[in-house]
GROMACS .gro file of C-alpha atoms in nm:
model
  392
    1MET     CA    1  -3.757   2.387   0.788
    2SER     CA    2  -3.564   2.146   1.008
    3VAL     CA    3  -3.791   1.922   1.208
    4SER     CA    4  -3.663   1.751   1.531
    5ARG     CA    5  -3.766   1.382   1.536
    6HIS     CA    6  -3.711   1.081   1.759
    7TYR     CA    7  -3.526   0.764   1.665
    8VAL     CA    8  -3.458   0.458   1.860
    9LEU     CA    9  -3.124   0.252   1.769
   10ALA     CA   10  -3.114  -0.122   1.869
   11ALA     CA   11  -2.796  -0.307   1.885
   12GLY     CA   12  -2.620  -0.623   2.025
   13GLY     CA   13  -2.386  -0.564   2.317
   14THR     CA   14  -2.056  -0.581   2.121
   15GLY     CA   15  -1.823  -0.312   1.972
   16GLY     CA   16  -1.889  -0.445   1.618
   17HIS     CA   17  -2.279  -0.358   1.654
   18LEU     CA   18  -2.238  -0.054   1.878
   19ILE     CA   19  -1.962   0.148   1.721
   20PRO     CA   20  -2.175   0.208   1.406
   21ALA     CA   21  -2.489   0.270   1.627
   22PHE     CA   22  -2.292   0.531   1.840
   23ALA     CA   23  -2.169   0.706   1.502
   24LEU     CA   24  -2.525   0.722   1.376
   25ALA     CA   25  -2.659   0.850   1.722
   26THR     CA   26  -2.389   1.123   1.707
   27GLU     CA   27  -2.482   1.235   1.351
   28LEU     CA   28  -2.852   1.232   1.423
   29GLU     CA   29  -2.801   1.441   1.729
   30ARG     CA   30  -2.596   1.693   1.519
   31ARG     CA   31  -2.903   1.721   1.297
   32GLY     CA   32  -3.110   1.806   1.590
   33HIS     CA   33  -3.290   1.487   1.661
   34HIS     CA   34  -3.348   1.294   1.981
   35VAL     CA   35  -3.206   0.932   1.996
   36ALA     CA   36  -3.238   0.640   2.227
   37LEU     CA   37  -3.057   0.300   2.233
   38ILE     CA   38  -3.192  -0.032   2.316
   39THR     CA   39  -2.926  -0.303   2.407
   40ASP     CA   40  -2.818  -0.555   2.674
   41ALA     CA   41  -2.641  -0.503   2.997
   42ARG     CA   42  -2.301  -0.550   2.837
   43GLY     CA   43  -2.401  -0.297   2.565
   44ALA     CA   44  -2.504  -0.043   2.820
   45ALA     CA   45  -2.164  -0.039   2.996
   46ILE     CA   46  -1.957  -0.056   2.675
   47PRO     CA   47  -1.693   0.230   2.654
   48GLY     CA   48  -1.745   0.501   2.374
   49LYS     CA   49  -2.123   0.547   2.428
   50PRO     CA   50  -2.202   0.920   2.372
   51ALA     CA   51  -2.293   1.073   2.711
   52SER     CA   52  -2.615   1.215   2.569
   53LEU     CA   53  -2.743   0.890   2.461
   54PRO     CA   54  -2.971   0.704   2.685
   55ALA     CA   55  -2.951   0.325   2.695
   56HIS     CA   56  -3.234   0.087   2.763
   57VAL     CA   57  -3.165  -0.268   2.871
   58LEU     CA   58  -3.436  -0.527   2.739
   59PRO     CA   59  -3.441  -0.892   2.773
   60ALA     CA   60  -3.302  -1.064   2.473
   61GLY     CA   61  -3.335  -1.441   2.445
   62ARG     CA   62  -3.119  -1.642   2.210
   63LEU     CA   63  -3.274  -1.915   1.984
   64GLU     CA   64  -2.964  -2.138   1.948
   65GLY     CA   65  -2.903  -2.511   2.038
   66LYS     CA   66  -3.126  -2.819   2.033
   67ASN     CA   67  -3.257  -2.817   2.377
   68PRO     CA   68  -3.642  -2.720   2.356
   69LEU     CA   69  -3.641  -2.570   2.708
   70SER     CA   70  -3.367  -2.307   2.592
   71TRP     CA   71  -3.594  -2.219   2.301
   72ILE     CA   72  -3.890  -2.163   2.524
   73LYS     CA   73  -3.673  -1.954   2.762
   74GLY     CA   74  -3.535  -1.757   2.454
   75VAL     CA   75  -3.884  -1.690   2.297
   76ARG     CA   76  -4.036  -1.582   2.635
   77ALA     CA   77  -3.745  -1.321   2.682
   78ILE     CA   78  -3.786  -1.200   2.334
   79LEU     CA   79  -4.179  -1.158   2.381
   80GLU     CA   80  -4.096  -0.976   2.724
   81GLY     CA   81  -3.853  -0.746   2.539
   82ARG     CA   82  -4.093  -0.676   2.265
   83SER     CA   83  -4.358  -0.564   2.514
   84MET     CA   84  -4.114  -0.347   2.694
   85ALA     CA   85  -4.009  -0.184   2.361
   86LEU     CA   86  -4.379  -0.121   2.274
   87ARG     CA   87  -4.417   0.081   2.598
   88LEU     CA   88  -4.098   0.284   2.512
   89PHE     CA   89  -4.233   0.348   2.164
   90GLU     CA   90  -4.565   0.501   2.318
   91SER     CA   91  -4.375   0.754   2.513
   92PHE     CA   92  -4.084   0.826   2.276
   93GLU     CA   93  -4.275   0.809   1.961
   94PRO     CA   94  -3.993   0.716   1.721
   95SER     CA   95  -4.006   0.825   1.362
   96ALA     CA   96  -3.805   0.500   1.281
   97VAL     CA   97  -3.618   0.220   1.460
   98VAL     CA   98  -3.271   0.123   1.333
   99GLY     CA   99  -3.134  -0.227   1.415
  100PHE     CA  100  -2.754  -0.320   1.402
  101GLY     CA  101  -2.781  -0.681   1.449
  102GLY     CA  102  -2.732  -0.919   1.751
  103TYR     CA  103  -3.005  -1.067   1.953
  104PRO     CA  104  -3.067  -0.762   2.174
  105ALA     CA  105  -3.185  -0.590   1.865
  106LEU     CA  106  -3.451  -0.851   1.792
  107PRO     CA  107  -3.734  -0.755   2.031
  108ALA     CA  108  -3.705  -0.381   1.943
  109LEU     CA  109  -3.743  -0.451   1.580
  110LEU     CA  110  -4.028  -0.690   1.622
  111ALA     CA  111  -4.212  -0.434   1.832
  112ALA     CA  112  -4.161  -0.168   1.573
  113THR     CA  113  -4.292  -0.380   1.279
  114SER     CA  114  -4.593  -0.472   1.476
  115ALA     CA  115  -4.664  -0.109   1.564
  116LYS     CA  116  -4.611  -0.009   1.193
  117ILE     CA  117  -4.313   0.208   1.279
  118PRO     CA  118  -4.051   0.231   0.978
  119THR     CA  119  -3.761   0.002   1.029
  120VAL     CA  120  -3.408  -0.011   0.899
  121ILE     CA  121  -3.135  -0.252   0.954
  122HIS     CA  122  -2.760  -0.204   0.908
  123GLU     CA  123  -2.537  -0.498   0.847
  124GLN     CA  124  -2.167  -0.436   0.933
  125ASN     CA  125  -2.032  -0.768   0.803
  126ALA     CA  126  -2.021  -0.914   0.438
  127VAL     CA  127  -2.240  -1.181   0.541
  128LEU     CA  128  -2.604  -1.093   0.643
  129GLY     CA  129  -2.603  -1.189   1.023
  130ARG     CA  130  -2.877  -1.424   1.177
  131VAL     CA  131  -3.113  -1.168   1.331
  132ASN     CA  132  -3.080  -0.941   1.027
  133ARG     CA  133  -3.148  -1.237   0.796
  134PHE     CA  134  -3.470  -1.318   1.000
  135LEU     CA  135  -3.597  -0.947   0.995
  136ALA     CA  136  -3.477  -0.863   0.618
  137GLY     CA  137  -3.817  -0.948   0.486
  138ARG     CA  138  -3.991  -0.736   0.740
  139VAL     CA  139  -3.803  -0.418   0.733
  140ASN     CA  140  -3.834  -0.119   0.507
  141ALA     CA  141  -3.463  -0.084   0.421
  142ILE     CA  142  -3.143  -0.270   0.445
  143ALA     CA  143  -2.807  -0.078   0.476
  144THR     CA  144  -2.502  -0.257   0.395
  145ALA     CA  145  -2.119  -0.201   0.443
  146TYR     CA  146  -1.995  -0.407   0.136
  147ARG     CA  147  -2.094  -0.427  -0.238
  148GLU     CA  148  -2.133  -0.788  -0.210
  149VAL     CA  149  -2.319  -0.942   0.105
  150ASP     CA  150  -2.351  -1.306   0.138
  151ARG     CA  151  -2.691  -1.462   0.265
  152LEU     CA  152  -2.875  -1.160   0.144
  153SER     CA  153  -3.172  -1.275  -0.066
  154PRO     CA  154  -3.206  -1.128  -0.422
  155SER     CA  155  -3.576  -1.076  -0.344
  156HIS     CA  156  -3.463  -0.788  -0.101
  157ALA     CA  157  -3.256  -0.605  -0.358
  158GLU     CA  158  -3.489  -0.316  -0.406
  159LYS     CA  159  -3.451  -0.212  -0.049
  160VAL     CA  160  -3.073  -0.257  -0.019
  161HIS     CA  161  -2.860   0.071   0.024
  162LEU     CA  162  -2.483   0.054   0.035
  163VAL     CA  163  -2.375   0.324   0.284
  164GLY     CA  164  -2.055   0.166   0.446
  165ASN     CA  165  -1.964   0.107   0.807
  166PRO     CA  166  -1.942   0.418   1.031
  167VAL     CA  167  -1.631   0.468   1.222
  168ARG     CA  168  -1.523   0.681   1.523
  169ASP     CA  169  -1.461   1.053   1.448
  170GLU     CA  170  -1.115   1.025   1.569
  171VAL     CA  171  -1.031   0.755   1.320
  172LEU     CA  172  -1.227   0.941   1.025
  173ALA     CA  173  -1.032   1.255   1.112
  174LEU     CA  174  -0.707   1.064   0.987
  175ARG     CA  175  -0.830   1.006   0.644
  176ASP     CA  176  -0.695   1.311   0.476
  177GLN     CA  177  -0.350   1.265   0.641
  178PRO     CA  178  -0.081   1.108   0.413
  179PHE     CA  179   0.051   0.779   0.450
  180PRO     CA  180   0.360   0.802   0.698
  181ALA     CA  181   0.673   0.821   0.510
  182PHE     CA  182   0.830   0.482   0.452
  183THR     CA  183   1.181   0.483   0.286
  184ALA     CA  184   1.438   0.209   0.194
  185ASP     CA  185   1.628   0.265   0.516
  186GLY     CA  186   1.360   0.399   0.747
  187LEU     CA  187   1.172   0.227   1.031
  188LEU     CA  188   0.893  -0.012   0.954
  189ARG     CA  189   0.618   0.036   1.203
  190VAL     CA  190   0.395  -0.271   1.255
  191LEU     CA  191   0.068  -0.260   1.461
  192VAL     CA  192  -0.069  -0.602   1.575
  193THR     CA  193  -0.408  -0.648   1.742
  194GLY     CA  194  -0.642  -0.928   1.777
  195GLY     CA  195  -0.976  -0.745   1.887
  196SER     CA  196  -1.074  -0.646   2.235
  197GLN     CA  197  -0.904  -0.934   2.398
  198GLY     CA  198  -0.611  -0.985   2.176
  199ALA     CA  199  -0.569  -1.325   1.985
  200ARG     CA  200  -0.336  -1.602   2.096
  201VAL     CA  201  -0.251  -1.724   1.759
  202LEU     CA  202  -0.103  -1.378   1.668
  203SER     CA  203   0.091  -1.396   2.002
  204GLU     CA  204   0.227  -1.737   1.902
  205VAL     CA  205   0.309  -1.658   1.543
  206VAL     CA  206   0.390  -1.290   1.476
  207PRO     CA  207   0.708  -1.266   1.688
  208ASP     CA  208   0.867  -1.572   1.517
  209GLY     CA  209   0.746  -1.452   1.171
  210LEU     CA  210   0.908  -1.106   1.211
  211SER     CA  211   1.224  -1.291   1.310
  212MET     CA  212   1.235  -1.455   0.986
  213LEU     CA  213   1.244  -1.145   0.785
  214GLN     CA  214   1.553  -1.062   0.585
  215PRO     CA  215   1.806  -0.909   0.829
  216ALA     CA  216   1.791  -0.564   0.654
  217LEU     CA  217   1.420  -0.544   0.699
  218ARG     CA  218   1.412  -0.704   1.037
  219ALA     CA  219   1.653  -0.449   1.174
  220ARG     CA  220   1.413  -0.166   1.089
  221LEU     CA  221   1.119  -0.314   1.279
  222GLN     CA  222   0.931  -0.112   1.543
  223VAL     CA  223   0.633  -0.324   1.671
  224THR     CA  224   0.330  -0.250   1.880
  225GLN     CA  225   0.119  -0.534   1.979
  226GLN     CA  226  -0.201  -0.590   2.186
  227CYS     CA  227  -0.192  -0.918   2.369
  228ARG     CA  228  -0.405  -1.120   2.602
  229PRO     CA  229  -0.315  -1.051   2.974
  230GLU     CA  230  -0.208  -1.431   3.019
  231ASP     CA  231  -0.005  -1.419   2.707
  232ILE     CA  232   0.192  -1.090   2.734
  233ASP     CA  233   0.497  -1.212   2.936
  234ALA     CA  234   0.551  -1.499   2.695
  235VAL     CA  235   0.529  -1.261   2.396
  236ARG     CA  236   0.778  -1.009   2.559
  237GLN     CA  237   1.012  -1.299   2.608
  238ARG     CA  238   0.981  -1.411   2.243
  239TYR     CA  239   1.052  -1.050   2.108
  240ALA     CA  240   1.357  -1.030   2.355
  241THR     CA  241   1.493  -1.334   2.235
  242HIS     CA  242   1.475  -1.225   1.870
  243GLY     CA  243   1.606  -0.892   1.947
  244ILE     CA  244   1.304  -0.700   1.805
  245PRO     CA  245   1.190  -0.382   1.987
  246ALA     CA  246   0.829  -0.409   2.074
  247GLU     CA  247   0.572  -0.220   2.282
  248LEU     CA  248   0.322  -0.457   2.429
  249GLY     CA  249  -0.012  -0.385   2.609
  250THR     CA  250  -0.341  -0.542   2.682
  251TYR     CA  251  -0.520  -0.228   2.578
  252PHE     CA  252  -0.421   0.094   2.413
  253GLU     CA  253  -0.634   0.396   2.469
  254ASP     CA  254  -0.477   0.583   2.191
  255MET     CA  255  -0.531   0.324   1.917
  256ALA     CA  256  -0.625   0.585   1.663
  257THR     CA  257  -0.296   0.759   1.698
  258ARG     CA  258  -0.105   0.431   1.682
  259LEU     CA  259  -0.297   0.339   1.368
  260ALA     CA  260  -0.201   0.680   1.216
  261ASP     CA  261   0.160   0.605   1.275
  262ALA     CA  262   0.154   0.236   1.152
  263HIS     CA  263   0.295   0.132   0.814
  264LEU     CA  264   0.136  -0.217   0.821
  265PHE     CA  265  -0.137  -0.362   1.033
  266ILE     CA  266  -0.153  -0.744   1.129
  267GLY     CA  267  -0.478  -0.885   1.302
  268ARG     CA  268  -0.831  -1.011   1.266
  269ALA     CA  269  -1.088  -0.914   1.006
  270GLY     CA  270  -1.375  -0.786   1.216
  271ALA     CA  271  -1.625  -0.536   1.053
  272SER     CA  272  -1.499  -0.240   1.261
  273THR     CA  273  -1.126  -0.322   1.200
  274ILE     CA  274  -1.183  -0.324   0.819
  275ALA     CA  275  -1.390  -0.010   0.832
  276GLU     CA  276  -1.111   0.171   1.021
  277LEU     CA  277  -0.821   0.042   0.799
  278THR     CA  278  -0.997   0.147   0.485
  279ALA     CA  279  -1.112   0.475   0.632
  280VAL     CA  280  -0.744   0.556   0.718
  281GLY     CA  281  -0.568   0.368   0.436
  282ARG     CA  282  -0.355   0.118   0.595
  283PRO     CA  283  -0.227  -0.198   0.431
  284ALA     CA  284  -0.295  -0.507   0.626
  285ILE     CA  285  -0.225  -0.869   0.673
  286LEU     CA  286  -0.563  -1.018   0.786
  287VAL     CA  287  -0.605  -1.347   0.976
  288PRO     CA  288  -1.000  -1.411   0.983
  289LEU     CA  289  -1.137  -1.567   1.293
  290PRO     CA  290  -1.207  -1.926   1.188
  291ILE     CA  291  -1.504  -1.953   1.430
  292ALA     CA  292  -1.669  -1.644   1.331
  293THR     CA  293  -2.037  -1.706   1.240
  294ASP     CA  294  -2.085  -1.801   0.883
  295ASP     CA  295  -1.715  -1.733   0.837
  296HIS     CA  296  -1.796  -1.380   0.807
  297GLN     CA  297  -1.451  -1.241   0.879
  298ALA     CA  298  -1.321  -1.416   0.566
  299ALA     CA  299  -1.594  -1.245   0.368
  300ASN     CA  300  -1.514  -0.913   0.532
  301ALA     CA  301  -1.139  -0.942   0.409
  302ARG     CA  302  -1.249  -1.019   0.048
  303GLU     CA  303  -1.292  -0.669  -0.095
  304MET     CA  304  -0.990  -0.540   0.068
  305ALA     CA  305  -0.772  -0.833  -0.047
  306ALA     CA  306  -0.899  -0.816  -0.392
  307SER     CA  307  -0.812  -0.461  -0.412
  308GLY     CA  308  -0.463  -0.511  -0.323
  309GLY     CA  309  -0.483  -0.338   0.010
  310ALA     CA  310  -0.448  -0.655   0.218
  311ARG     CA  311  -0.331  -1.011   0.220
  312SER     CA  312  -0.567  -1.253   0.371
  313ILE     CA  313  -0.425  -1.566   0.529
  314ARG     CA  314  -0.650  -1.853   0.659
  315GLN     CA  315  -0.548  -1.924   1.032
  316GLU     CA  316  -0.449  -2.277   0.949
  317LYS     CA  317  -0.205  -2.154   0.694
  318PHE     CA  318  -0.080  -1.865   0.924
  319THR     CA  319   0.274  -1.975   1.004
  320GLY     CA  320   0.573  -1.768   1.075
  321ALA     CA  321   0.720  -1.861   0.750
  322GLU     CA  322   0.410  -1.752   0.555
  323LEU     CA  323   0.376  -1.423   0.754
  324ALA     CA  324   0.747  -1.338   0.671
  325LYS     CA  325   0.701  -1.422   0.306
  326GLN     CA  326   0.394  -1.192   0.282
  327ILE     CA  327   0.564  -0.893   0.474
  328GLN     CA  328   0.876  -0.928   0.249
  329ALA     CA  329   0.662  -0.897  -0.060
  330MET     CA  330   0.468  -0.595   0.086
  331ALA     CA  331   0.750  -0.403   0.242
  332GLN     CA  332   1.052  -0.486   0.038
  333HIS     CA  333   0.997  -0.161  -0.176
  334PRO     CA  334   0.850   0.142  -0.041
  335GLU     CA  335   0.632   0.208  -0.332
  336THR     CA  336   0.468  -0.136  -0.295
  337LEU     CA  337   0.346  -0.053   0.071
  338ALA     CA  338   0.245   0.295  -0.041
  339ASN     CA  339   0.040   0.138  -0.317
  340ALA     CA  340  -0.124  -0.108  -0.090
  341ALA     CA  341  -0.226   0.185   0.147
  342HIS     CA  342  -0.378   0.367  -0.133
  343ALA     CA  343  -0.574   0.059  -0.236
  344ALA     CA  344  -0.700   0.019   0.110
  345TRP     CA  345  -0.807   0.387   0.127
  346ASN     CA  346  -1.000   0.349  -0.203
  347CYS     CA  347  -1.212   0.078  -0.024
  348GLY     CA  348  -1.326   0.317   0.259
  349TYR     CA  349  -1.657   0.473   0.302
  350PRO     CA  350  -1.592   0.804   0.474
  351ASN     CA  351  -1.937   0.927   0.450
  352ALA     CA  352  -2.094   0.616   0.605
  353ALA     CA  353  -2.260   0.785   0.907
  354THR     CA  354  -2.401   1.070   0.698
  355ASN     CA  355  -2.516   0.813   0.444
  356LEU     CA  356  -2.690   0.616   0.708
  357ALA     CA  357  -2.844   0.926   0.861
  358ASP     CA  358  -2.962   1.042   0.531
  359LEU     CA  359  -3.141   0.705   0.472
  360VAL     CA  360  -3.282   0.687   0.822
  361GLU     CA  361  -3.420   1.054   0.803
  362GLY     CA  362  -3.610   0.941   0.489
  363PHE     CA  363  -3.852   0.766   0.704
  364GLY     CA  364  -4.118   0.928   0.940
  365GLY     CA  365  -4.428   1.145   0.921
  366SER     CA  366  -4.467   1.444   0.727
  367PRO     CA  367  -4.293   1.772   0.863
  368LEU     CA  368  -4.614   1.922   0.932
  369MET     CA  369  -4.729   1.653   1.156
  370ASP     CA  370  -4.397   1.646   1.340
  371VAL     CA  371  -4.414   2.004   1.413
  372ILE     CA  372  -4.782   1.950   1.547
  373ARG     CA  373  -4.680   1.668   1.753
  374VAL     CA  374  -4.372   1.835   1.904
  375ALA     CA  375  -4.535   2.179   1.956
  376GLY     CA  376  -4.820   2.011   2.132
  377GLN     CA  377  -4.593   1.897   2.411
  378ALA     CA  378  -4.476   2.081   2.710
  379GLN     CA  379  -4.121   1.955   2.629
  380PRO     CA  380  -3.987   1.693   2.365
  381ALA     CA  381  -4.032   1.338   2.467
  382GLY     CA  382  -3.672   1.279   2.580
  383LYS     CA  383  -3.498   1.104   2.851
  384GLU     CA  384  -3.737   1.226   3.127
  385ALA     CA  385  -4.039   1.079   2.951
  386LEU     CA  386  -3.906   0.730   2.884
  387ALA     CA  387  -4.078   0.455   3.088
  388LEU     CA  388  -3.789   0.207   3.088
  389GLU     CA  389  -3.495   0.198   3.338
  390THR     CA  390  -3.240   0.410   3.175
  391ALA     CA  391  -2.861   0.307   3.204
  392GLU     CA  392  -2.666   0.637   3.175
   0.00000   0.00000   0.00000
């Protein structure tokens, strides 16, 4: 007998934390469960949130810096958020609370552990994040996206579950499509992005690097590049000077379609980027963000690069000449690029959302108690029963 349960997801207000949370919410709702989201104001407004998913904004203090006053303020906000989360749990009665990292997840997870509600954390990166490190010893299960995760204590090994990093449905739908035909005289379609705001180093290096390719390969280029608004005119001029056709934009709504058409990706190594590249099977040249916390983007690129599906270049070594050298090596022969695409595909976890949902569903009361609890209410504790302000 299928039992409808209630789950709370808690995530920081960035796409890296929220995309997998949205994917899990969608999967749990498909299974007949009720789901609520706890985040910050930025997360409540981020595009892509399922329309049926209520988002609750809680205070989330940050414990950073050396100023004692900032720590006092941060602790006060965390405690306030914890109290608000406990009130939510009283009305929503979650079977489990799932955290996706980021400071906005901390009050909810602290509230859940104090209320003895089962807890799961999901780590999207190949380095355990600060909030997840703090919570690792307190939670019931740790879900990971990589086989090797740095800063994860061996003492927690028994509760670690490798599930992968969930991606958007429109991206996952591309997994069974073949790698676009790439021939010795056909177009080489290159997709360049630097995250939600673009990356200046890509705007500065990529056009010049592509111009350094051997003429036969350079003549076959078709480039799509996402740029920062303040960089786009200069990038357009660079491509025009080199005579390379390029479509530029600050944001592409049809990114999944563009990824499907691409032969080669150039960009950062964020968790969602790696998950999508490996879900679809696209070779890449990755430039990890050097200021990423704990250098986690370099760690994210590690598995894909070791498989042969990507080349990882440190930003200080990311020059036009080095980029041209790596592209030439990957695309000089059609079979080389196709082999890299297959290697990237093999690193993917297409069942990540269902794997994570299976893990989460493993926590909660007995089915009989759930039936009694739900049947005893006039209606399920859903959006109408929540005490906190809802941001639809």
